[in-house]
PDB file of C-alpha atoms in Angstrom:
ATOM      1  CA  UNK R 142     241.495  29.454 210.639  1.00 45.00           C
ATOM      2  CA  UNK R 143     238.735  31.921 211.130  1.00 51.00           C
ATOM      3  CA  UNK R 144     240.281  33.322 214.040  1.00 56.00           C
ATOM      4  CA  UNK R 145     241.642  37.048 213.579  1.00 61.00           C
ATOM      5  CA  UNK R 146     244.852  35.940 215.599  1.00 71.00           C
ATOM      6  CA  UNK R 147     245.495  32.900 214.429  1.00 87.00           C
ATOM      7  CA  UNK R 148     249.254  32.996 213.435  1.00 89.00           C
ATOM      8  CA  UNK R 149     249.294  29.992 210.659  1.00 89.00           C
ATOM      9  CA  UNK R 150     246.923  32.281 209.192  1.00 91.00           C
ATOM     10  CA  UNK R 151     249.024  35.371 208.815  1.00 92.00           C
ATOM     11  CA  UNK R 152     252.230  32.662 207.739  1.00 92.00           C
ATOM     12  CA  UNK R 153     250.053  31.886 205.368  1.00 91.00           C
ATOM     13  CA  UNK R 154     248.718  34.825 204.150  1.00 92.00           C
ATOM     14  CA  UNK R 155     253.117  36.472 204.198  1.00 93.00           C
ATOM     15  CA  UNK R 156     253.553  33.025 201.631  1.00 91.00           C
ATOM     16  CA  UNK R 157     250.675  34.510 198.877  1.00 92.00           C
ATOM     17  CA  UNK R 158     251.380  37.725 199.296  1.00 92.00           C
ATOM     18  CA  UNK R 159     255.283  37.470 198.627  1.00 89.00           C
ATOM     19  CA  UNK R 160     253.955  37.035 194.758  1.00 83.00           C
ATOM     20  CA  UNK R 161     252.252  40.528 195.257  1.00 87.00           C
ATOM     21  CA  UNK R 162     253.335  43.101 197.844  1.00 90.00           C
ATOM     22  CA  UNK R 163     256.500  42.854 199.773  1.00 89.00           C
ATOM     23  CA  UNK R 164     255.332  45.212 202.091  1.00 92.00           C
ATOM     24  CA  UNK R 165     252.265  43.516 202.828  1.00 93.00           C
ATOM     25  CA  UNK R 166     254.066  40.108 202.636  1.00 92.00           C
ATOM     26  CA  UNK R 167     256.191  41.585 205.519  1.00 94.00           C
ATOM     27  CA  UNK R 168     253.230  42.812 207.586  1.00 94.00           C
ATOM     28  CA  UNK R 169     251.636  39.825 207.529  1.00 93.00           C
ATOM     29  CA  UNK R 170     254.963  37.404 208.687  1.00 94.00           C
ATOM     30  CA  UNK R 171     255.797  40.229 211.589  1.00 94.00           C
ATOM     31  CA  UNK R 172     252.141  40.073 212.793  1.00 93.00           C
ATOM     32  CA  UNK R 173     252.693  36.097 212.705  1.00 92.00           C
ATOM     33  CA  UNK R 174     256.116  36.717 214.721  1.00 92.00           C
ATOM     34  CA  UNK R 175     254.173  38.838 217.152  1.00 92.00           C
ATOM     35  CA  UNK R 176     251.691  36.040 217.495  1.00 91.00           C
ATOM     36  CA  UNK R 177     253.995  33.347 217.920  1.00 89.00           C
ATOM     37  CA  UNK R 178     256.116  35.585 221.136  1.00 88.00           C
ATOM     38  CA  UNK R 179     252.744  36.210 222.669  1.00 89.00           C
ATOM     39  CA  UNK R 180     251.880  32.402 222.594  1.00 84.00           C
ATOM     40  CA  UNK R 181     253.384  29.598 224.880  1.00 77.00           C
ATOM     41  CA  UNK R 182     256.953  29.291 225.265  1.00 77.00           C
ATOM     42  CA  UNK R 183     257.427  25.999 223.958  1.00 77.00           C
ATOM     43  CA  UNK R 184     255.786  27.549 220.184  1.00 82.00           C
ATOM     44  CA  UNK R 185     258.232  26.653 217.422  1.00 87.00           C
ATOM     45  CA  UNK R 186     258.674  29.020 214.243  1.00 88.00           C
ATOM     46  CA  UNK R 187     257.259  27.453 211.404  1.00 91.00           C
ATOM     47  CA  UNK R 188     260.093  26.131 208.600  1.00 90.00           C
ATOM     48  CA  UNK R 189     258.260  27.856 206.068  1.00 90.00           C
ATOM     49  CA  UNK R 190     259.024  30.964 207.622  1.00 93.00           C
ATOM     50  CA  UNK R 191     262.044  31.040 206.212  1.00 92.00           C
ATOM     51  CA  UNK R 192     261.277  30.736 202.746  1.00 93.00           C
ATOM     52  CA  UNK R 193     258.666  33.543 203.138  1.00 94.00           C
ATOM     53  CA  UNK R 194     261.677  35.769 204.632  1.00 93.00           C
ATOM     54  CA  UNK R 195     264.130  34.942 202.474  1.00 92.00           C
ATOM     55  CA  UNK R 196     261.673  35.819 199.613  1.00 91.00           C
ATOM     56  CA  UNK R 197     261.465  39.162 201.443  1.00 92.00           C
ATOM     57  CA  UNK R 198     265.234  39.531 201.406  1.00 89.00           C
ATOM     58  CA  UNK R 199     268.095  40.018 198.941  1.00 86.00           C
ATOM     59  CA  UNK R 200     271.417  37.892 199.301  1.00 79.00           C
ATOM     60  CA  UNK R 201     273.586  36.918 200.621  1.00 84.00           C
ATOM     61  CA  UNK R 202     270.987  36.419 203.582  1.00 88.00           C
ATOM     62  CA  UNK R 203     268.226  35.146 201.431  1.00 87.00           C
ATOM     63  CA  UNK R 204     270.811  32.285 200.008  1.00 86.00           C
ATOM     64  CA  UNK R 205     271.671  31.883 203.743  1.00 88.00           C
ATOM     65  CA  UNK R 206     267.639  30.725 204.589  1.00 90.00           C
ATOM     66  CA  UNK R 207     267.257  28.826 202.010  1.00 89.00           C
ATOM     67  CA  UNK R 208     270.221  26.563 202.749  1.00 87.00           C
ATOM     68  CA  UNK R 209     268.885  26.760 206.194  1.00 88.00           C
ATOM     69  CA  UNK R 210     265.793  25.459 205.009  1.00 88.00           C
ATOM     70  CA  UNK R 211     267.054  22.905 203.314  1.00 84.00           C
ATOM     71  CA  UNK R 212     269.657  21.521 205.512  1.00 83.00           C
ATOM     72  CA  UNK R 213     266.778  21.065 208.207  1.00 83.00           C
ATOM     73  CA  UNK R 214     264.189  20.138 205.301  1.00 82.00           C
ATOM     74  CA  UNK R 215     265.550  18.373 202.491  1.00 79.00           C
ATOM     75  CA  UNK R 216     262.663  16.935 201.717  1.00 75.00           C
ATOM     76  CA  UNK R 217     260.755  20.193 201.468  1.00 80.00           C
ATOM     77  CA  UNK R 218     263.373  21.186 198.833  1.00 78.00           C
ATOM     78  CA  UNK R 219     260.037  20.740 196.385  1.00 77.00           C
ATOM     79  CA  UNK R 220     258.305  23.615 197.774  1.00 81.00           C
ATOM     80  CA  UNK R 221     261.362  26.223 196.360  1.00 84.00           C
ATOM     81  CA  UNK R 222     261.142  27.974 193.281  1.00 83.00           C
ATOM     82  CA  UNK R 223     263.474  27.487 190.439  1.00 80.00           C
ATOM     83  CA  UNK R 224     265.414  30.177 191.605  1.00 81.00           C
ATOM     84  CA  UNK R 225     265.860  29.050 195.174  1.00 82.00           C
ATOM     85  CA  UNK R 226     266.470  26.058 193.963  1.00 78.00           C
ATOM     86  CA  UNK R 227     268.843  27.586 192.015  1.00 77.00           C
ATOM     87  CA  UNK R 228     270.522  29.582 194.656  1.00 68.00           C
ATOM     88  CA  UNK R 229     271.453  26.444 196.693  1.00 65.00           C
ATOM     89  CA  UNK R 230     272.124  23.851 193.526  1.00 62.00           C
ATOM     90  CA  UNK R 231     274.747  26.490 192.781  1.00 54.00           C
ATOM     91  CA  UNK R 232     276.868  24.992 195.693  1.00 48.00           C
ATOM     92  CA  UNK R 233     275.896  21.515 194.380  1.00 47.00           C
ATOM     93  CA  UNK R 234     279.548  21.895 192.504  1.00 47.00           C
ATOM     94  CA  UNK R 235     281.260  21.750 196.146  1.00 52.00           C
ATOM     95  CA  UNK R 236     279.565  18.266 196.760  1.00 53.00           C
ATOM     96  CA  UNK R 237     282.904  17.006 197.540  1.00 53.00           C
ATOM     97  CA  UNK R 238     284.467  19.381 199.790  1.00 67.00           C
ATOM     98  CA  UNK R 239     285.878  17.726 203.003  1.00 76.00           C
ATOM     99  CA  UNK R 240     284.552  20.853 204.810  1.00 76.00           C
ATOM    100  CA  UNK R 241     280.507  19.806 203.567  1.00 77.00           C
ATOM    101  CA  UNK R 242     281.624  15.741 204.410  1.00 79.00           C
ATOM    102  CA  UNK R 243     282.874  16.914 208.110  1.00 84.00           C
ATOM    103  CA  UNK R 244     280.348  18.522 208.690  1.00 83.00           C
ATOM    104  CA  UNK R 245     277.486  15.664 207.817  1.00 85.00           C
ATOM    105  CA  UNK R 246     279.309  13.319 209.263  1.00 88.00           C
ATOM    106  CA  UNK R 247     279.331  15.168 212.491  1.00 88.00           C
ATOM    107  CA  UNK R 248     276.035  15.912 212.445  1.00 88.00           C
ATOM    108  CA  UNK R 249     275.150  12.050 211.794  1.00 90.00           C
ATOM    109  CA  UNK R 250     277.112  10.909 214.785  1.00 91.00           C
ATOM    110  CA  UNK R 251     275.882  13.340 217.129  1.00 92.00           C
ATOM    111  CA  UNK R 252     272.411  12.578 215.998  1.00 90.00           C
ATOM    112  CA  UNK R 253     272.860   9.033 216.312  1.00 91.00           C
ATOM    113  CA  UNK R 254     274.420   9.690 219.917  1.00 93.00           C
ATOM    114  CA  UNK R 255     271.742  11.172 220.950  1.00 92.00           C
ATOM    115  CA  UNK R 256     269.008   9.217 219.637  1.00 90.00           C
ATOM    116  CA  UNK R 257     270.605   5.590 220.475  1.00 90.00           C
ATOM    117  CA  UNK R 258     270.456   5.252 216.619  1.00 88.00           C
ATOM    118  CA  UNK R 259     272.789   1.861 215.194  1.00 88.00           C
ATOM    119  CA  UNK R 260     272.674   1.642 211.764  1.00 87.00           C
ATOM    120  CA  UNK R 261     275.991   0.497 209.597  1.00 86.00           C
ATOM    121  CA  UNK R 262     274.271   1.200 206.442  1.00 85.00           C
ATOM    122  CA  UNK R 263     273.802   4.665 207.466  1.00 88.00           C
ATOM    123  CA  UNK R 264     277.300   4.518 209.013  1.00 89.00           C
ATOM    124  CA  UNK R 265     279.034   3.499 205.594  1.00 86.00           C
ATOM    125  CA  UNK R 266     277.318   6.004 203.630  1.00 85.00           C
ATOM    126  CA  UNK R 267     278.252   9.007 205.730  1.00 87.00           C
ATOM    127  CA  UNK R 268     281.499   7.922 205.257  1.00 87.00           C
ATOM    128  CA  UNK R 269     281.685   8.571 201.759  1.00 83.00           C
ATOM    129  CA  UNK R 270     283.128  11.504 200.001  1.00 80.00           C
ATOM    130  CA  UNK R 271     279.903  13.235 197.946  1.00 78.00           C
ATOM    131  CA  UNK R 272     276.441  12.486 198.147  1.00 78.00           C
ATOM    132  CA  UNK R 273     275.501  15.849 199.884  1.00 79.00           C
ATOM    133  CA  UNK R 274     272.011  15.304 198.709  1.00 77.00           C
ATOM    134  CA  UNK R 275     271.657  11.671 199.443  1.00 79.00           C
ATOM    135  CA  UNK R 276     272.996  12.254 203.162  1.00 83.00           C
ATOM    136  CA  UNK R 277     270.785  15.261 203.728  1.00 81.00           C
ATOM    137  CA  UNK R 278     267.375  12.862 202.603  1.00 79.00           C
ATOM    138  CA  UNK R 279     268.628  10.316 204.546  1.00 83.00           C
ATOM    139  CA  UNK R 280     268.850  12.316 208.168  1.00 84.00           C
ATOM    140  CA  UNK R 281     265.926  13.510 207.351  1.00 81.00           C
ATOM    141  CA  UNK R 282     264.219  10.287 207.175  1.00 82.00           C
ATOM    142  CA  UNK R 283     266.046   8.975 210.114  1.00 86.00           C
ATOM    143  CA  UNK R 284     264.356  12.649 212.259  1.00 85.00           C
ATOM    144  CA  UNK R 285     261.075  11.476 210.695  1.00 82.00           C
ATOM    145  CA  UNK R 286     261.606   7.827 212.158  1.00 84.00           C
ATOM    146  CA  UNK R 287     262.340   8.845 215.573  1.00 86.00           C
ATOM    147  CA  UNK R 288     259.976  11.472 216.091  1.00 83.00           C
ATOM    148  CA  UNK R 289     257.259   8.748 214.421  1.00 84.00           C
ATOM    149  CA  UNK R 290     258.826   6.783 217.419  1.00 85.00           C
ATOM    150  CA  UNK R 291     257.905   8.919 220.179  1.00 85.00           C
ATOM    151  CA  UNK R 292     254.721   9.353 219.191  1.00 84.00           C
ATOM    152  CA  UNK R 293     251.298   7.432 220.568  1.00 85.00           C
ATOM    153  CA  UNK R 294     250.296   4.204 218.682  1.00 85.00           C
ATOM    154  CA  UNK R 295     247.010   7.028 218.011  1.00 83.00           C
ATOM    155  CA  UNK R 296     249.176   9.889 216.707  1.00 81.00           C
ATOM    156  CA  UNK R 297     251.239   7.791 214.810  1.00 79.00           C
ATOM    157  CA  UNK R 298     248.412   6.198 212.714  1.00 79.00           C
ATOM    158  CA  UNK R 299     247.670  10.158 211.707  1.00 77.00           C
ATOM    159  CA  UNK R 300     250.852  10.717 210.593  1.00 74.00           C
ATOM    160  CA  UNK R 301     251.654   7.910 208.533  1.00 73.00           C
ATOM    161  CA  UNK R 302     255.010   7.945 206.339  1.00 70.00           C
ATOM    162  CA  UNK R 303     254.545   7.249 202.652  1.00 69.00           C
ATOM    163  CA  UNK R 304     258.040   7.026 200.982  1.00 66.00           C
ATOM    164  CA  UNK R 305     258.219   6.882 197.723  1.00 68.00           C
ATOM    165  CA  UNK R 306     261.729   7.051 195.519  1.00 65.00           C
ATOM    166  CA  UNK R 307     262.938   6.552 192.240  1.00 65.00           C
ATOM    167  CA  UNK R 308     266.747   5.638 192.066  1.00 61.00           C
ATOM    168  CA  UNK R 309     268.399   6.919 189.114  1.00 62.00           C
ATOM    169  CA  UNK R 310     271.865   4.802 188.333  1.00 59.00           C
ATOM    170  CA  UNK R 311     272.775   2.566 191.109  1.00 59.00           C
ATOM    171  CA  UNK R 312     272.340   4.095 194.522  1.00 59.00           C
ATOM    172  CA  UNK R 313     269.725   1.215 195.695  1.00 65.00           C
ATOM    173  CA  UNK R 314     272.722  -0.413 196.986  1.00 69.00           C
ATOM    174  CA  UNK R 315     273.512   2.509 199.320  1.00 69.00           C
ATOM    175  CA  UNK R 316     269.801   3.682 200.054  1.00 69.00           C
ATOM    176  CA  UNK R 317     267.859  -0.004 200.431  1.00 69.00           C
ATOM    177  CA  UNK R 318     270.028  -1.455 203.813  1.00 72.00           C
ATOM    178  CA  UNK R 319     268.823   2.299 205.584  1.00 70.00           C
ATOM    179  CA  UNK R 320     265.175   0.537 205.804  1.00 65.00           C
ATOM    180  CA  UNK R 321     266.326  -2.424 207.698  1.00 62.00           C
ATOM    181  CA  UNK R 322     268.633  -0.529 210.025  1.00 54.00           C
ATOM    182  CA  UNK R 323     267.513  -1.292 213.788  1.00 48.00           C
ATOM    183  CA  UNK R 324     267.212   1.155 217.010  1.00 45.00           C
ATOM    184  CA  UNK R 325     269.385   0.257 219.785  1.00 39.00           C
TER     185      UNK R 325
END
């Protein structure tokens, strides 16, 4: 990371700086923008970018990353602050709108469509009503799975999965058929 142009580096440097100067903060995640146009096509934006702009923002926009964030993340949600957290938990009350169930369940069979995914378990839970939370973990497991898949026997020793949860209540007879479930 010694290099002057390296863009992690300036992502990096945009995340401390949010705590002290805005304006530098914002300096420092253009510069990485800049960086990342200039490098090869296929260069991704980094999901931490936007928490670092949505700490640079105000909302609505600001609420809008973060739910971003953590729709593609959910199991990044750890990195937030209490008040991001905050900012999406308040729509934690809506866990049961049809329009939230649609649109995981969509998003689960268009996944698994593309991915040759079979997996009832997974099937039955994104059936139910609720659960926003528990869905959202679980795609992002099964994105973790297949791109674990794709990768070289060598790669995939270096980016080994450790898993850890803690069920509160009884979702272990929801979450515990998802480890068995099979590729097709």
């Amino acid at each position: 990371l010694k290099q002057k142009d390296n863009a992690i580096l300036h992502l990096l440097m945009a995340a401390e700086k949010t705590r002290h100067s805005h304006h530098e903060a914002s300096q420092s995640l253009d510069r990485y923008l800049e960086l990342l146009k200039a490098s090869k096509p296929s260069a991704m934006l980094h999901p931490w970018a936007l928490v670092i702009a949505s700490r640079l923002t105000n909302p609505p926009i600001s609420t809008k990353l973060i739910a971003t964030f953590i729709e593609h993340f959910p199991s990044q949600y750890v990195i937030l602050t209490p008040t991001e957290r905050g900012s999406y938990d308040s729509d934690d009350d809506n866990d049961d709108d049809e329009e939230i169930h649609e649109t995981l369940f969509r998003h689960w069979n268009e996944f698994k469509a593309k991915n040759a995914v079979v997996s009832d378990a997974t099937d039955s839970l994104m059936a139910l009503i609720g659960l926003r939370k528990v869905k959202e973990e679980v795609s992002s497991l099964w994105k973790s799975a297949i791109l674990l898949k794709k990768m070289d026997p060598e790669a995939r020793k270096e980016n080994k999965v450790v898993a850890n949860y803690v069920f509160l209540g009884n979702p272990g007879k929801l979450f515990a058929p998802l480890t068995k479930a099979e590729y097709s």
